[in-house]
């Protein structure tokens, strides 16, 4: 569907003119705007008060230098970012990514997506994102700690439990959150929930580690149920082998699926007997090794160099859980040709626009990341609630709330799509449902 509406078109063209070198950001905005056209036309206030023009830009962007000293005594300079996209529905909320590919465009696309994802959870959170072009791979424990502290030396001014609450993303897990939390506490002299994904002893929530992967599978199960399908007996590919991928494997396997392939940025493994998530956890979380070493644990498995080939392995269900634009048109074609019937997005914006078009045109079930990977931030929101009441809930209680939230997200996206004549299009439904809620809050709060 091309953008026809003159107002919607002008918002996108203006961004293209202002930010010609930010392809990921423009991609995310265009994908969001396309299905909104009938909604924009249904209420004149959206155009009159330029709601879209305001909504696509971040409220505040902080770009800062992060100088730190490596183990050789050299002074290294990295670039840090915190983008506070929208506070319409609550404090800015969203992860921090440490990866060499981080730049302003990547942070802007992630922050933009986060606002609408956080809205879909139904919890009172705005959207934000941050990170740095730091590569934790190959760094010593002491280097990672010094970098996290250097990063927090600036970030601490901009965050707080009622202002902006960062969490993890690629390259930022429990270890990094711990070092940043320690530095935040020291600089602010306050023990407070200004970060989520904390350790249990320091106000973290049970089930936060598992939340994104589990939530993805709860969402997928709800969507499949609506189409008389399930994970039972299905061959599943999960790309990546980090936080999201590992726990997506665990839940998918519990629900009867067989995860036959997983990857990292160097290559992929195939194990026809089903990949044991505990081995992945051991390799990636504990030993911080490459996924290629899986064949040392399971000699019957095979390793193939290069990560994009994973989508040529025949499967029923594909769950990309590594990074943006990891499924292009060619990979989508291979999935479709091999009989895959569903693509559920775990990573943020993993499918290119061409891939999405091909997947939808071929009639596969398709869920966009802002809906199906919202489980992580949902449990982050529950961690904030627990911190506010200074209590901790049981694993079972958090997990039950997560499942309920993911099922609600599916049903509200499906209902919004149906209301605007796009039944079954969960991508359109996710954009419409989240736009309406954020837009209503903006209208109610006035232009300020
Ligand atoms: P991790 O750092 O734990 O794992 C990332 C995984 O993806 C690793 O296996 C990594 O391989 C692989 N990967 C990273 N970059 C690339 C690349 N350019 N090409 C191929 N593979 C790559 O991150 P998460 O699991 O936390 O995040 C994965 C995705 O899920 C991201 O898109 C993130 O934004 C999204 N997400 C994360 C949430 C969370 O709670 N953590 C919540 C919602 C979404 P290698 O080890 O070789 O680098
Ligand atoms: O992309 C995401 O939703 C995350 N990285 C999790 C954000 C959070 O605040 O838990």
XYZ file of C-alpha atoms and ligand atoms in Angstrom:
506
model
C 0.000 0.000 0.000
C 1.530 3.311 -1.025
C 0.981 6.503 0.947
C -1.757 8.533 -0.823
C -3.069 10.884 1.875
C -1.514 14.336 1.329
C -0.937 15.062 5.029
C 0.622 11.664 5.792
C 2.748 11.977 2.664
C 3.964 15.450 3.655
C 5.031 14.206 7.124
C 7.131 11.456 5.572
C 8.575 13.684 2.835
C 9.589 16.251 5.414
C 11.482 13.596 7.392
C 13.152 12.313 4.223
C 14.301 15.850 3.505
C 15.589 16.460 7.062
C 17.237 13.078 7.629
C 18.353 11.666 4.259
C 21.148 9.670 5.915
C 19.019 7.822 8.459
C 17.632 4.840 6.531
C 16.556 2.675 9.501
C 14.614 5.557 11.046
C 12.853 6.396 7.764
C 12.063 2.705 7.230
C 10.397 2.402 10.639
C 8.362 5.600 10.192
C 7.164 4.689 6.689
C 6.102 1.218 7.836
C 4.155 2.833 10.682
C 2.434 5.519 8.608
C 1.145 3.406 5.709
C -1.814 1.697 7.388
C -2.767 4.833 9.363
C -4.266 6.679 6.417
C -7.934 5.789 7.029
C -7.476 6.599 10.723
C -6.002 10.037 9.991
C -8.909 10.738 7.664
C -11.431 9.732 10.348
C -10.674 12.676 12.682
C -9.713 16.129 11.399
C -7.880 16.996 14.631
C -4.948 14.708 13.773
C -4.029 16.891 10.809
C -5.199 20.216 12.247
C -3.002 19.806 15.343
C -0.197 18.123 13.375
C -0.263 15.072 15.640
C 1.730 12.924 13.192
C 4.378 15.578 12.605
C 4.946 15.816 16.342
C 4.728 12.073 16.948
C 7.433 11.019 14.505
C 10.123 13.218 16.113
C 11.771 12.484 19.456
C 11.030 14.892 22.288
C 14.721 14.975 23.208
C 17.957 13.392 21.929
C 21.155 13.363 23.949
C 24.383 12.495 22.129
C 27.514 12.314 24.260
C 31.132 11.226 24.283
C 32.193 8.211 26.330
C 35.950 8.283 26.923
C 37.335 5.299 28.841
C 40.657 3.546 29.444
C 41.280 0.026 28.100
C 43.499 -2.665 29.648
C 46.491 -1.424 27.652
C 46.128 2.015 29.236
C 44.924 3.562 25.964
C 42.146 6.159 25.992
C 39.276 4.989 23.805
C 36.414 7.217 22.626
C 32.952 5.868 22.006
C 29.707 7.643 21.128
C 26.774 7.424 23.538
C 23.084 8.146 22.909
C 19.856 8.465 24.852
C 16.797 9.303 22.837
C 13.632 10.223 24.733
C 11.020 9.708 22.097
C 7.658 10.160 23.775
C 6.419 10.814 27.297
C 2.747 10.935 26.266
C 1.871 7.795 28.238
C 4.490 7.737 31.000
C 8.217 8.010 31.739
C 10.467 7.281 28.754
C 11.151 3.526 28.738
C 13.358 1.359 26.555
C 16.648 -0.451 26.291
C 20.319 0.371 25.777
C 22.227 -1.284 22.921
C 26.011 -1.715 22.907
C 27.090 -2.784 19.422
C 29.575 -1.349 16.901
C 26.717 -0.752 14.427
C 24.936 1.708 16.766
C 24.451 5.167 15.237
C 21.831 7.912 15.417
C 19.597 6.322 12.762
C 19.531 2.974 14.592
C 18.750 4.631 17.930
C 16.027 6.777 16.313
C 14.293 3.783 14.716
C 14.449 1.841 17.963
C 13.161 4.771 20.058
C 10.323 5.405 17.616
C 9.234 1.759 17.641
C 9.531 1.602 21.420
C 6.874 4.259 22.010
C 4.217 2.248 20.185
C 5.355 -1.105 21.581
C 5.251 0.213 25.141
C 1.788 1.608 24.475
C 0.526 -1.810 23.324
C 1.453 -3.380 26.677
C -1.260 -1.259 28.323
C 1.214 -0.217 31.044
C 1.946 3.468 31.766
C 5.217 3.886 29.848
C 6.476 6.320 27.223
C 9.215 5.331 24.773
C 12.974 5.821 24.578
C 16.164 4.069 23.534
C 19.883 4.522 23.896
C 23.242 2.867 23.606
C 26.746 3.203 22.301
C 28.954 2.020 19.449
C 30.964 0.017 21.986
C 31.635 -3.654 21.203
C 31.614 -5.770 24.382
C 32.956 -8.759 22.377
C 36.529 -9.588 23.247
C 36.659 -7.048 26.088
C 37.811 -8.086 29.550
C 35.418 -8.000 32.496
C 37.264 -4.918 33.835
C 36.960 -3.130 30.470
C 33.220 -3.782 30.315
C 32.855 -2.409 33.849
C 34.876 0.718 33.109
C 32.928 1.353 29.935
C 29.563 0.969 31.712
C 30.709 3.381 34.413
C 31.956 5.910 31.853
C 28.638 5.642 29.991
C 26.666 6.233 33.201
C 28.839 9.249 34.093
C 26.771 11.142 31.516
C 23.556 9.101 31.354
C 22.726 9.529 35.056
C 21.727 13.179 34.481
C 18.954 12.195 32.116
C 17.293 9.185 33.788
C 15.304 8.433 36.924
C 12.454 6.185 38.036
C 9.789 8.765 37.052
C 11.730 10.332 34.149
C 13.378 7.731 31.951
C 14.045 4.083 32.798
C 16.562 2.257 30.558
C 17.045 -1.530 30.366
C 19.009 -4.012 28.231
C 19.096 -4.718 24.509
C 21.809 -6.160 22.223
C 25.091 -6.337 24.133
C 23.503 -5.192 27.391
C 22.414 -7.935 29.794
C 22.404 -8.446 33.545
C 26.152 -7.881 33.849
C 26.117 -4.474 32.140
C 22.931 -3.344 33.928
C 24.647 -4.211 37.224
C 27.702 -2.058 36.525
C 25.514 0.821 35.347
C 23.227 0.502 38.366
C 26.215 0.599 40.723
C 27.539 3.764 39.098
C 24.099 5.424 39.027
C 23.682 4.737 42.753
C 27.091 6.193 43.505
C 26.560 9.358 41.451
C 23.017 10.000 42.652
C 23.328 8.630 46.198
C 19.935 6.968 45.664
C 19.003 3.266 45.559
C 16.122 3.437 43.130
C 14.571 1.668 40.159
C 16.037 3.915 37.478
C 16.983 0.847 35.412
C 15.147 -2.432 34.816
C 16.604 -5.875 34.263
C 18.250 -5.593 37.677
C 19.404 -8.598 39.684
C 16.796 -10.043 42.029
C 18.716 -8.909 45.107
C 18.601 -5.285 43.899
C 14.947 -4.918 42.945
C 14.872 -6.933 39.729
C 11.818 -8.915 38.674
C 11.612 -12.661 38.366
C 10.917 -13.665 34.740
C 12.445 -10.467 33.246
C 15.312 -12.535 31.791
C 12.865 -14.883 30.073
C 10.220 -12.264 29.280
C 10.888 -11.295 25.651
C 11.339 -14.868 24.417
C 8.445 -16.245 26.473
C 6.239 -13.304 25.459
C 7.014 -13.891 21.778
C 5.832 -17.491 22.084
C 2.696 -16.522 24.042
C 1.859 -14.031 21.291
C 2.584 -16.575 18.542
C 0.477 -19.219 20.299
C -2.479 -16.814 20.575
C -2.224 -15.852 16.913
C -1.890 -19.474 15.780
C -4.852 -20.520 17.946
C -6.971 -17.979 16.055
C -5.982 -19.838 12.864
C -6.373 -23.371 14.292
C -2.623 -23.857 14.494
C -0.102 -24.383 17.299
C 3.579 -25.042 17.999
C 2.923 -28.773 18.484
C 5.161 -30.838 16.231
C 6.351 -27.823 14.204
C 9.895 -27.243 12.929
C 10.997 -23.828 14.146
C 13.960 -21.612 13.218
C 15.080 -19.012 15.744
C 17.863 -16.691 14.598
C 20.300 -15.259 17.136
C 21.389 -16.972 20.335
C 21.191 -14.121 22.828
C 18.638 -13.247 25.466
C 15.544 -13.228 23.242
C 16.462 -16.287 21.163
C 17.461 -18.478 24.119
C 14.199 -18.081 26.010
C 12.089 -18.185 22.857
C 13.657 -21.624 22.353
C 12.779 -22.679 25.911
C 9.101 -21.669 25.663
C 8.640 -22.869 22.080
C 10.011 -26.285 23.082
C 7.730 -26.391 26.136
C 4.784 -25.672 23.843
C 5.678 -28.658 21.638
C 7.765 -27.050 18.885
C 11.159 -28.328 17.747
C 13.845 -25.647 17.333
C 16.052 -27.033 14.565
C 18.289 -24.020 13.804
C 19.808 -21.052 15.667
C 22.610 -18.589 14.819
C 24.995 -15.853 15.840
C 26.590 -13.157 13.701
C 29.198 -15.660 12.392
C 27.035 -18.623 11.360
C 24.248 -21.056 12.204
C 23.754 -24.516 13.660
C 21.253 -27.178 12.603
C 20.218 -29.936 15.003
C 17.383 -32.070 13.665
C 16.747 -33.493 17.140
C 15.914 -30.053 18.535
C 18.357 -27.546 20.052
C 18.562 -27.656 23.851
C 18.323 -24.054 25.095
C 20.441 -24.950 28.144
C 23.436 -25.673 25.900
C 22.945 -22.311 24.151
C 22.730 -20.615 27.542
C 25.975 -22.297 28.579
C 27.811 -21.324 25.375
C 26.576 -17.737 25.015
C 25.565 -16.544 28.486
C 28.082 -18.347 30.677
C 31.146 -18.941 28.472
C 30.556 -16.076 25.988
C 31.731 -18.304 23.129
C 30.638 -18.676 19.499
C 27.622 -20.818 18.563
C 29.930 -22.926 16.374
C 31.039 -24.713 19.570
C 27.551 -26.319 19.799
C 28.864 -29.220 17.696
C 31.294 -30.059 20.523
C 28.301 -30.638 22.808
C 26.087 -32.342 20.190
C 28.281 -34.161 17.636
C 25.282 -34.965 15.396
C 24.616 -31.266 14.787
C 26.175 -29.249 11.946
C 27.563 -25.720 11.781
C 27.405 -23.526 8.675
C 29.400 -20.287 8.337
C 27.466 -17.092 7.517
C 24.269 -16.195 9.369
C 21.808 -15.372 6.565
C 21.724 -18.950 5.223
C 19.676 -19.979 8.249
C 16.465 -19.009 6.414
C 17.117 -21.636 3.722
C 16.661 -24.443 6.256
C 13.140 -25.871 5.686
C 10.831 -24.974 8.592
C 7.180 -24.377 9.513
C 7.701 -21.325 11.719
C 10.404 -18.617 11.593
C 11.170 -16.420 14.603
C 13.917 -13.874 13.823
C 15.509 -12.879 17.160
C 18.884 -11.337 16.216
C 18.787 -7.849 14.669
C 17.176 -5.428 12.186
C 16.767 -6.270 8.498
C 17.989 -9.827 8.979
C 15.289 -11.206 6.618
C 15.472 -9.633 3.168
C 13.464 -10.481 0.056
C 15.672 -13.472 -0.846
C 15.378 -15.021 2.612
C 11.607 -14.458 2.600
C 11.402 -16.191 -0.777
C 13.329 -19.177 0.577
C 11.058 -19.444 3.633
C 7.917 -19.323 1.475
C 9.284 -21.832 -1.068
C 10.101 -24.266 1.739
C 6.549 -24.217 3.130
C 6.984 -21.976 6.177
C 3.515 -20.801 7.329
C 4.326 -18.154 9.970
C 6.894 -15.435 10.734
C 6.784 -14.005 14.260
C 9.230 -11.148 14.885
C 11.344 -11.287 18.064
C 14.076 -8.810 17.111
C 13.219 -5.190 16.318
C 12.351 -4.650 12.621
C 13.962 -7.910 11.419
C 12.142 -7.999 8.074
C 12.820 -5.525 5.284
C 9.739 -3.928 3.646
C 10.170 -6.209 0.598
C 10.311 -9.260 2.822
C 7.143 -8.222 4.671
C 5.309 -7.662 1.397
C 6.341 -11.102 0.126
C 5.429 -12.823 3.395
C 1.993 -11.197 3.523
C 1.301 -11.696 -0.196
C 2.001 -15.418 0.175
C -0.585 -15.599 2.984
C 1.769 -16.468 5.838
C 0.870 -15.440 9.378
C 2.993 -12.399 10.226
C 3.426 -10.502 13.492
C 5.371 -7.214 13.684
C 8.007 -6.794 16.375
C 6.317 -3.910 18.160
C 3.513 -6.341 19.028
C 5.176 -9.738 19.390
C 8.390 -8.699 21.192
C 6.674 -6.427 23.736
C 7.036 -9.031 26.500
C 10.436 -7.753 27.615
C 9.346 -4.211 28.192
C 6.048 -5.426 29.638
C 7.896 -7.215 32.427
C 10.160 -4.185 32.776
C 6.937 -2.261 33.458
C 5.998 -4.864 36.053
C 9.479 -4.477 37.578
C 8.774 -0.732 37.916
C 5.478 -1.523 39.662
C 7.233 -3.882 42.080
C 9.887 -1.240 42.790
C 7.200 1.368 43.456
C 5.479 -0.811 46.027
C 8.836 -2.168 47.297
C 7.662 -5.767 46.933
C 8.582 -8.708 44.674
C 6.134 -10.974 42.971
C 6.606 -14.722 42.346
C 7.801 -16.080 38.992
C 4.353 -17.598 38.431
C 2.585 -14.309 39.051
C 4.811 -12.317 36.687
C 4.685 -15.040 34.024
C 0.872 -15.180 34.218
C 0.646 -11.400 33.816
C 3.063 -11.548 30.874
C 0.945 -14.206 29.137
C -2.189 -12.180 29.713
C -0.552 -8.994 28.358
C 0.701 -10.760 25.202
C -2.706 -12.315 24.506
C -4.344 -8.917 25.004
C -1.878 -7.313 22.587
C -2.751 -9.895 19.946
C -6.498 -9.403 20.394
C -6.325 -5.599 20.453
C -4.230 -5.547 17.252
C -6.633 -7.971 15.573
C -9.640 -5.867 16.653
C -8.086 -2.580 15.445
C -7.254 -4.113 12.055
C -10.793 -5.456 11.678
C -12.340 -2.094 12.635
C -10.517 -0.339 9.799
C -11.254 -3.009 7.175
C -7.892 -4.811 7.361
C -8.950 -8.044 9.105
C -6.084 -10.409 9.870
C -3.404 -7.762 9.231
C -1.699 -7.626 12.642
C 0.932 -5.218 11.329
C -1.756 -2.658 10.465
C -3.621 -3.401 13.708
C -0.528 -2.831 15.868
C 0.143 0.533 14.239
C -3.485 1.669 14.413
C -4.124 0.571 18.018
C -0.938 2.201 19.319
C -1.342 5.355 17.225
C -4.863 5.929 18.568
C -3.796 5.686 22.194
C -0.675 7.854 21.892
C -2.536 10.388 19.730
C -5.429 10.644 22.199
C -2.999 11.304 25.052
C -1.271 13.996 22.989
C -4.564 15.675 22.107
C -5.663 15.580 25.745
C -2.373 17.115 26.957
C -2.427 19.977 24.439
C 0.507 21.379 22.505
C 3.208 21.845 25.098
P 21.789 -10.224 22.687
O 22.925 -9.315 22.659
O 21.509 -11.029 23.901
O 21.871 -11.252 21.456
C 21.921 -10.809 20.146
C 22.041 -12.007 19.226
O 21.865 -11.572 17.892
C 23.410 -12.664 19.297
O 23.272 -14.026 19.001
C 24.159 -11.932 18.188
O 25.243 -12.677 17.677
C 23.074 -11.781 17.152
N 23.358 -10.593 16.326
C 23.529 -9.316 16.750
N 23.789 -8.501 15.719
C 23.799 -9.276 14.637
C 24.007 -9.034 13.270
N 24.295 -7.794 12.809
N 23.889 -10.083 12.420
C 23.596 -11.319 12.898
N 23.400 -11.617 14.179
C 23.494 -10.622 15.028
O 20.515 -9.326 22.311
P 18.976 -9.613 22.586
O 18.670 -11.056 22.471
O 18.604 -8.892 23.809
O 18.299 -8.816 21.374
C 18.008 -9.442 20.124
C 16.962 -8.610 19.386
O 15.775 -8.536 20.178
C 17.359 -7.153 19.124
O 16.747 -6.738 17.909
C 16.721 -6.402 20.274
O 16.484 -5.050 19.951
C 15.423 -7.176 20.405
N 14.735 -7.081 21.690
C 15.369 -7.350 22.873
C 14.674 -7.289 24.059
C 15.281 -7.651 25.364
O 14.561 -7.633 26.359
N 16.555 -7.996 25.439
C 13.258 -6.884 24.077
C 12.662 -6.702 22.783
C 13.406 -6.779 21.650
P 26.741 -12.382 18.202
O 26.836 -13.030 19.537
O 27.611 -12.997 17.162
O 26.874 -10.890 18.259
O 13.371 -3.470 22.500
C 12.938 -3.612 23.658
O 11.728 -3.628 23.898
C 13.900 -3.790 24.748
N 15.101 -3.841 24.490
C 13.432 -3.895 26.172
C 13.210 -2.535 26.762
C 12.905 -2.485 28.234
O 12.790 -1.353 28.728
O 12.748 -3.510 28.900
